[in-house]
């Protein structure tokens, strides 16, 4: 053999050896070092399915379950694995068309990517669940059904308190990067569900299931040795009295406003009504997103807006109780100081009188009892012009300090999201050149603040807490819903609710003087029509002027009705307020009777026979504000126009081959309003049809046109 042939033979052998070594190395990498194909093989044989824990339950103060769980079934999809499935058959099972299918797949890719499972359809109804479960094996690894706990509500009340859960979106995932959430999972979005998400959600588990060659689940993999059980969320025990909450919602039906009731000894919120409200179960189930849109965009009453913590109002004459505390403690008046009113307050000149409804001469008790504007304008004028302070800036700061101590002008820190701080005017507010500027304002600039109008704004929660502060004679606990958490407060969520808030030391005698006037309100003053036999109530009415912006102009609206109180005077058990927006009447007309009924119901657990008429009247009175009625009428009119312009017939395109096979079948066509007990049946061929459904007499339908070719 020539040297050339020997050399070529060696080269060929070397090439074969190198190729063999490369193949061997590749096999070693794939089988030993790389897990890619192992994962692919395993994914065809097993399904790693998250096990979601039941969320913690919520109990009221009487240990009654008020938020519970049931199971829902979500259809999950992994977009990367859907290639090659029988899309048409799948769409038929899901009652959707291919355009909807493609849109949902695209949405899943945008939300979570191609490789990560996400929700294709949430909360399958029983019929759809049965169809999909029976045929799931046809769609390889692309779809699976995920069990998920969803909320149920044994008593229809407290929707704005509890809030709702929803599927997390990309923004939520960004805000909670290290908290273990994945696309397709659910979390609390509002209310207690959001505030206590950490303890309510529990810990996810994992279920490993074995599949057969047709992708059907055969049972646990290796007898469940790789399963990790889910850990249920912790239960919440609240201060809510759910029956009182439900009662308050009935009293406020067909009204706009709020009721907040607090246990002054603990700061625990007994009831928090925001009206109008909605059925909390309305935001669970397959139509949750549609219902949220309806409540958020189509209802001008804004039922999703929690007025108890997020609406701000001028407090009106309920504010006079605080002005009395300031005046007495600041030393500008005593309980026997009198001011006379001839029909208006003229302390800012005859050209700017502030009207007073009850002319006469008043001292502190009678001024509170009869709600004299002139009296409290004089009190605040003395505070602001007090010679003890070097200038008006410093005197207003002193007044501000009192208001902050009373819990106004800042968020209290309630365990319900979306709380607003309200507004207490400061020197900076008035010194702003866009308002008045330094040296261009004095008491007369904001004199309406003295009677709870003007620049001062409060939330219903703050007013109820103010009543707790007065009832306790100078202290309060931060209002809260949750009293305790099962298993302990691991995250310290309740720590701030256990400390008494005492920002200022005021003698008990000053509070007693204010109590005297508030008791007088109920016995002989502006709230006397709402007395409750056997219960000594200390209260204060308020009639609140307000405006609305219409076409860029401020337009005066009907007055709000305000009332705030605590009871009994000795050993108070409840501090409470009510606001009825735009009632057009006084605080004693609507808000006071509602509060008195709530107090009676809470303390006596019943309403006396001679007050049943008051109860019926409050429940049946419709006080929806005029502007809101206009918007509601406009919405309803547009809806009617839309319905009237729709075609009188409904067209449906069906492929009966897919539904019935190759045989001619009999179908039954009927409407939801059918009165006849004998719906019409027609024989139709097993070909695509255009079915025209036309209403006939007695509201049942008949097949009138067959366009099969």
Coordinates of C-alpha atoms in Angstrom, one line a residue, residues 103-444:
X103 CA -57.7 36.3 21.0
X104 CA -57.5 34.3 24.3
X105 CA -54.3 32.6 23.3
X106 CA -52.8 35.9 22.4
X107 CA -53.8 37.4 25.7
X108 CA -52.3 34.4 27.5
X109 CA -49.0 34.9 25.7
X110 CA -49.0 38.6 26.5
X111 CA -49.7 37.9 30.2
X112 CA -47.4 35.0 30.9
X113 CA -45.4 34.0 27.7
X114 CA -45.7 30.9 25.6
X115 CA -44.3 28.4 28.1
X116 CA -46.1 29.4 31.3
X117 CA -49.7 28.2 32.0
X118 CA -52.3 30.9 32.4
X119 CA -56.1 31.1 32.7
X120 CA -57.9 30.5 29.4
X121 CA -61.3 30.7 31.1
X122 CA -62.0 31.2 34.8
X123 CA -64.7 29.6 36.8
X124 CA -66.2 27.1 34.3
X125 CA -69.9 26.6 34.7
X126 CA -70.9 23.0 35.5
X127 CA -72.0 22.1 31.9
X128 CA -68.8 23.4 30.4
X129 CA -66.7 21.8 33.1
X130 CA -68.3 18.4 32.4
X131 CA -67.7 18.7 28.6
X132 CA -64.1 19.8 29.0
X133 CA -63.2 17.3 31.7
X134 CA -64.5 14.4 29.5
X135 CA -62.5 15.5 26.5
X136 CA -59.4 17.0 28.0
X137 CA -57.3 14.0 27.0
X138 CA -57.7 15.0 23.3
X139 CA -55.7 18.2 23.8
X140 CA -52.3 16.7 24.9
X141 CA -50.5 18.9 27.4
X142 CA -51.9 22.2 26.2
X143 CA -54.9 22.4 28.6
X144 CA -55.6 21.3 32.1
X145 CA -58.2 22.1 34.8
X146 CA -57.1 23.9 37.9
X147 CA -59.1 23.8 41.1
X148 CA -59.2 27.2 42.8
X149 CA -61.0 28.3 46.0
X150 CA -63.4 31.3 45.4
X151 CA -65.3 33.3 48.0
X152 CA -68.9 32.8 49.1
X153 CA -70.9 35.1 51.4
X154 CA -73.4 33.5 53.7
X155 CA -74.9 37.0 54.4
X156 CA -75.3 39.5 51.6
X157 CA -73.7 42.5 53.2
X158 CA -70.3 44.3 53.6
X159 CA -69.1 44.2 50.0
X160 CA -67.0 47.3 50.3
X161 CA -65.5 46.0 53.5
X162 CA -64.5 42.6 52.3
X163 CA -63.4 43.6 48.8
X164 CA -62.7 41.0 46.1
X165 CA -60.0 38.8 44.7
X166 CA -58.9 38.8 41.0
X167 CA -56.3 37.3 38.8
X168 CA -53.0 39.1 39.2
X169 CA -51.8 41.2 36.2
X170 CA -48.3 42.2 35.1
X171 CA -48.4 45.3 37.3
X172 CA -49.3 43.3 40.3
X173 CA -46.5 40.9 39.7
X174 CA -44.0 43.8 39.4
X175 CA -45.2 45.2 42.7
X176 CA -44.9 41.8 44.4
X177 CA -41.8 40.4 42.8
X178 CA -40.5 38.3 45.7
X179 CA -43.9 37.1 47.0
X180 CA -44.3 33.9 44.9
X181 CA -47.1 35.0 42.6
X182 CA -47.4 33.6 39.1
X183 CA -49.5 34.6 36.2
X184 CA -53.0 33.1 36.5
X185 CA -53.1 33.2 40.3
X186 CA -55.4 35.2 42.3
X187 CA -54.9 37.8 45.1
X188 CA -56.9 40.3 47.1
X189 CA -57.4 43.5 45.2
X190 CA -59.5 45.6 47.5
X191 CA -60.9 45.7 51.1
X192 CA -59.8 43.2 53.7
X193 CA -58.8 40.8 51.0
X194 CA -56.1 43.2 50.0
X195 CA -55.1 44.5 53.4
X196 CA -54.6 41.0 54.8
X197 CA -53.5 39.2 51.7
X198 CA -50.3 38.0 53.4
X199 CA -52.2 36.0 56.0
X200 CA -55.3 35.1 54.0
X201 CA -53.6 33.5 51.0
X202 CA -51.9 30.6 52.7
X203 CA -49.1 28.6 51.1
X204 CA -49.3 26.8 47.7
X205 CA -48.7 23.1 47.4
X206 CA -48.0 20.8 44.5
X207 CA -49.8 17.7 43.2
X208 CA -47.8 15.4 40.8
X209 CA -50.1 13.3 38.6
X210 CA -49.3 10.4 36.3
X211 CA -50.7 10.4 32.7
X212 CA -51.2 7.5 30.3
X213 CA -50.2 7.5 26.6
X214 CA -53.5 9.3 25.7
X215 CA -52.7 12.0 28.2
X216 CA -55.4 10.9 30.7
X217 CA -54.7 11.3 34.4
X218 CA -54.2 8.0 36.0
X219 CA -53.6 9.1 39.6
X220 CA -50.8 10.3 41.9
X221 CA -47.3 9.9 40.7
X222 CA -45.4 7.4 42.9
X223 CA -48.3 7.2 45.3
X224 CA -48.1 10.9 46.0
X225 CA -44.6 10.8 47.5
X226 CA -43.7 14.0 45.6
X227 CA -46.9 15.9 46.5
X228 CA -46.7 18.9 48.8
X229 CA -49.9 19.8 50.5
X230 CA -51.2 23.3 50.4
X231 CA -51.5 25.2 53.7
X232 CA -54.8 27.0 54.3
X233 CA -54.7 30.8 54.9
X234 CA -55.2 32.1 58.5
X235 CA -58.7 33.1 59.6
X236 CA -59.6 36.7 60.5
X237 CA -61.7 37.5 63.5
X238 CA -63.3 40.9 63.2
X239 CA -65.2 43.4 65.3
X240 CA -68.1 43.6 62.7
X241 CA -71.6 42.8 63.8
X242 CA -72.8 41.5 60.4
X243 CA -76.5 41.7 61.4
X244 CA -76.1 45.4 62.2
X245 CA -74.2 45.8 59.0
X246 CA -77.0 44.3 57.0
X247 CA -79.5 46.4 58.9
X248 CA -77.6 49.6 58.2
X249 CA -77.5 48.7 54.5
X250 CA -81.3 48.3 54.5
X251 CA -81.8 51.6 56.1
X252 CA -79.5 53.2 53.5
X253 CA -81.1 51.6 50.5
X254 CA -82.1 54.1 47.8
X255 CA -79.9 56.7 49.4
X256 CA -76.3 57.8 48.9
X257 CA -74.0 58.1 51.8
X258 CA -72.5 56.2 54.7
X259 CA -72.8 54.9 58.2
X260 CA -69.8 54.1 60.4
X261 CA -70.1 52.6 63.9
X262 CA -67.2 52.0 66.2
X263 CA -66.8 50.4 69.6
X264 CA -65.1 53.3 71.5
X265 CA -63.5 51.0 74.0
X266 CA -61.5 49.1 71.4
X267 CA -61.6 51.1 68.1
X268 CA -63.2 48.0 66.5
X269 CA -65.5 48.9 63.6
X270 CA -69.0 47.5 64.3
X271 CA -70.5 48.5 60.9
X272 CA -69.2 50.3 57.9
X273 CA -72.0 51.0 55.4
X274 CA -71.3 52.6 52.0
X275 CA -74.4 53.2 50.0
X276 CA -75.3 52.3 47.4
X277 CA -73.7 48.9 47.8
X278 CA -73.8 45.6 45.9
X279 CA -73.9 41.8 46.5
X280 CA -70.4 40.7 47.3
X281 CA -71.0 37.5 45.4
X282 CA -71.5 39.6 42.3
X283 CA -67.7 39.9 41.9
X284 CA -67.0 36.1 41.9
X285 CA -67.6 33.6 39.2
X286 CA -67.2 33.6 35.4
X287 CA -68.8 37.0 34.9
X288 CA -66.8 38.9 37.5
X289 CA -65.0 41.1 35.0
X290 CA -68.2 42.0 33.2
X291 CA -69.8 42.9 36.6
X292 CA -66.9 45.0 37.6
X293 CA -67.2 47.0 34.4
X294 CA -70.9 47.5 35.0
X295 CA -70.4 48.7 38.6
X296 CA -67.4 50.9 37.7
X297 CA -68.5 52.5 34.4
X298 CA -72.2 52.0 33.9
X299 CA -73.6 52.9 37.4
X300 CA -73.5 56.6 38.1
X301 CA -74.1 55.8 41.8
X302 CA -70.5 54.4 42.0
X303 CA -71.2 51.4 44.3
X304 CA -67.5 50.4 44.2
X305 CA -66.6 53.7 45.8
X306 CA -66.2 53.1 49.6
X307 CA -67.7 56.4 50.8
X308 CA -67.0 55.5 54.4
X309 CA -63.2 56.0 54.0
X310 CA -62.8 57.7 50.7
X311 CA -65.6 60.3 50.4
X312 CA -64.9 63.7 52.0
X313 CA -67.5 66.2 53.2
X314 CA -67.7 69.4 55.1
X315 CA -68.9 68.1 58.6
X316 CA -71.4 70.9 59.2
X317 CA -72.6 71.5 62.7
X318 CA -71.2 68.1 64.0
X319 CA -67.9 70.1 64.0
X320 CA -69.2 72.4 66.7
X321 CA -68.5 69.8 69.4
X322 CA -64.8 70.1 68.6
X323 CA -64.9 73.9 68.5
X324 CA -66.3 73.7 72.0
X325 CA -63.4 71.5 73.2
X326 CA -60.9 73.9 71.7
X327 CA -62.6 77.1 73.1
X328 CA -62.8 75.6 76.6
X329 CA -59.3 74.2 76.7
X330 CA -57.7 77.2 75.1
X331 CA -59.4 79.4 77.8
X332 CA -61.2 81.8 75.5
X333 CA -64.6 80.7 76.9
X334 CA -66.1 79.0 79.9
X335 CA -69.3 76.9 80.1
X336 CA -71.1 80.1 81.2
X337 CA -69.8 82.4 78.5
X338 CA -72.8 83.8 76.4
X339 CA -73.2 85.2 73.0
X340 CA -76.3 86.7 71.6
X341 CA -77.6 86.2 68.1
X342 CA -80.1 88.5 66.4
X343 CA -80.3 86.3 63.3
X344 CA -76.7 86.3 62.0
X345 CA -73.0 86.6 63.0
X346 CA -71.8 90.1 62.3
X347 CA -68.3 89.7 63.7
X348 CA -66.8 90.3 60.2
X349 CA -68.8 93.4 59.4
X350 CA -72.4 94.0 58.5
X351 CA -71.7 93.3 54.9
X352 CA -70.8 89.7 55.5
X353 CA -73.4 88.3 58.0
X354 CA -73.5 84.5 58.6
X355 CA -77.0 83.5 59.2
X356 CA -78.2 81.7 62.3
X357 CA -81.5 79.8 62.4
X358 CA -82.3 80.4 66.1
X359 CA -81.9 84.0 67.4
X360 CA -81.3 84.3 71.1
X361 CA -78.7 84.3 73.8
X362 CA -76.8 81.1 74.3
X363 CA -74.2 79.6 76.7
X364 CA -72.2 76.5 75.8
X365 CA -74.8 73.8 76.5
X366 CA -77.7 75.5 74.8
X367 CA -75.4 76.6 71.9
X368 CA -74.6 72.9 71.2
X369 CA -78.2 71.8 71.9
X370 CA -79.7 74.4 69.5
X371 CA -76.7 74.5 67.1
X372 CA -76.1 78.2 67.2
X373 CA -73.9 79.4 64.3
X374 CA -73.1 82.8 65.9
X375 CA -71.9 81.2 69.1
X376 CA -69.3 79.0 67.5
X377 CA -68.2 81.7 65.1
X378 CA -67.4 83.8 68.1
X379 CA -65.6 80.9 69.8
X380 CA -63.3 80.3 66.8
X381 CA -62.7 84.0 66.3
X382 CA -61.5 84.3 69.9
X383 CA -59.1 81.3 69.3
X384 CA -57.7 82.7 66.1
X385 CA -57.3 86.3 67.5
X386 CA -56.1 85.1 70.9
X387 CA -53.4 87.6 72.1
X388 CA -51.4 84.7 73.6
X389 CA -50.1 84.0 70.1
X390 CA -47.8 86.4 68.3
X391 CA -49.6 86.2 64.9
X392 CA -52.4 84.6 63.0
X393 CA -50.1 81.9 61.6
X394 CA -49.2 80.7 65.1
X395 CA -52.8 80.8 66.4
X396 CA -54.1 78.8 63.4
X397 CA -51.3 76.3 64.0
X398 CA -52.5 75.9 67.5
X399 CA -56.0 75.3 66.2
X400 CA -54.6 72.8 63.7
X401 CA -52.8 70.9 66.5
X402 CA -56.2 70.4 68.2
X403 CA -57.8 69.1 65.1
X404 CA -55.0 66.6 64.4
X405 CA -55.3 65.4 68.0
X406 CA -59.0 64.8 67.4
X407 CA -58.0 62.6 64.4
X408 CA -58.7 65.0 61.5
X409 CA -56.5 66.2 58.7
X410 CA -54.6 62.9 58.4
X411 CA -55.3 59.3 57.6
X412 CA -56.2 57.4 60.7
X413 CA -54.7 54.1 59.4
X414 CA -57.8 51.9 59.2
X415 CA -57.2 48.5 57.7
X416 CA -59.3 49.2 54.6
X417 CA -57.5 50.5 51.5
X418 CA -58.2 53.9 49.8
X419 CA -58.6 55.9 53.0
X420 CA -58.4 59.7 52.4
X421 CA -57.0 62.2 54.9
X422 CA -59.6 65.0 54.5
X423 CA -58.4 68.6 55.0
X424 CA -57.7 70.9 57.9
X425 CA -56.6 74.3 56.5
X426 CA -53.1 75.4 57.5
X427 CA -51.2 78.7 57.3
X428 CA -49.4 77.3 54.3
X429 CA -52.8 76.7 52.6
X430 CA -53.8 80.3 53.0
X431 CA -50.3 81.8 52.4
X432 CA -50.2 80.2 49.0
X433 CA -50.2 83.2 46.5
X434 CA -52.7 81.3 44.3
X435 CA -55.2 81.6 47.2
X436 CA -54.7 84.6 49.4
X437 CA -51.0 85.1 50.1
X438 CA -49.1 86.1 53.2
X439 CA -50.7 88.9 55.1
X440 CA -53.9 88.8 53.0
X441 CA -56.1 86.6 55.2
X442 CA -57.6 86.6 58.7
X443 CA -60.4 84.8 60.6
X444 CA -63.0 86.4 58.4

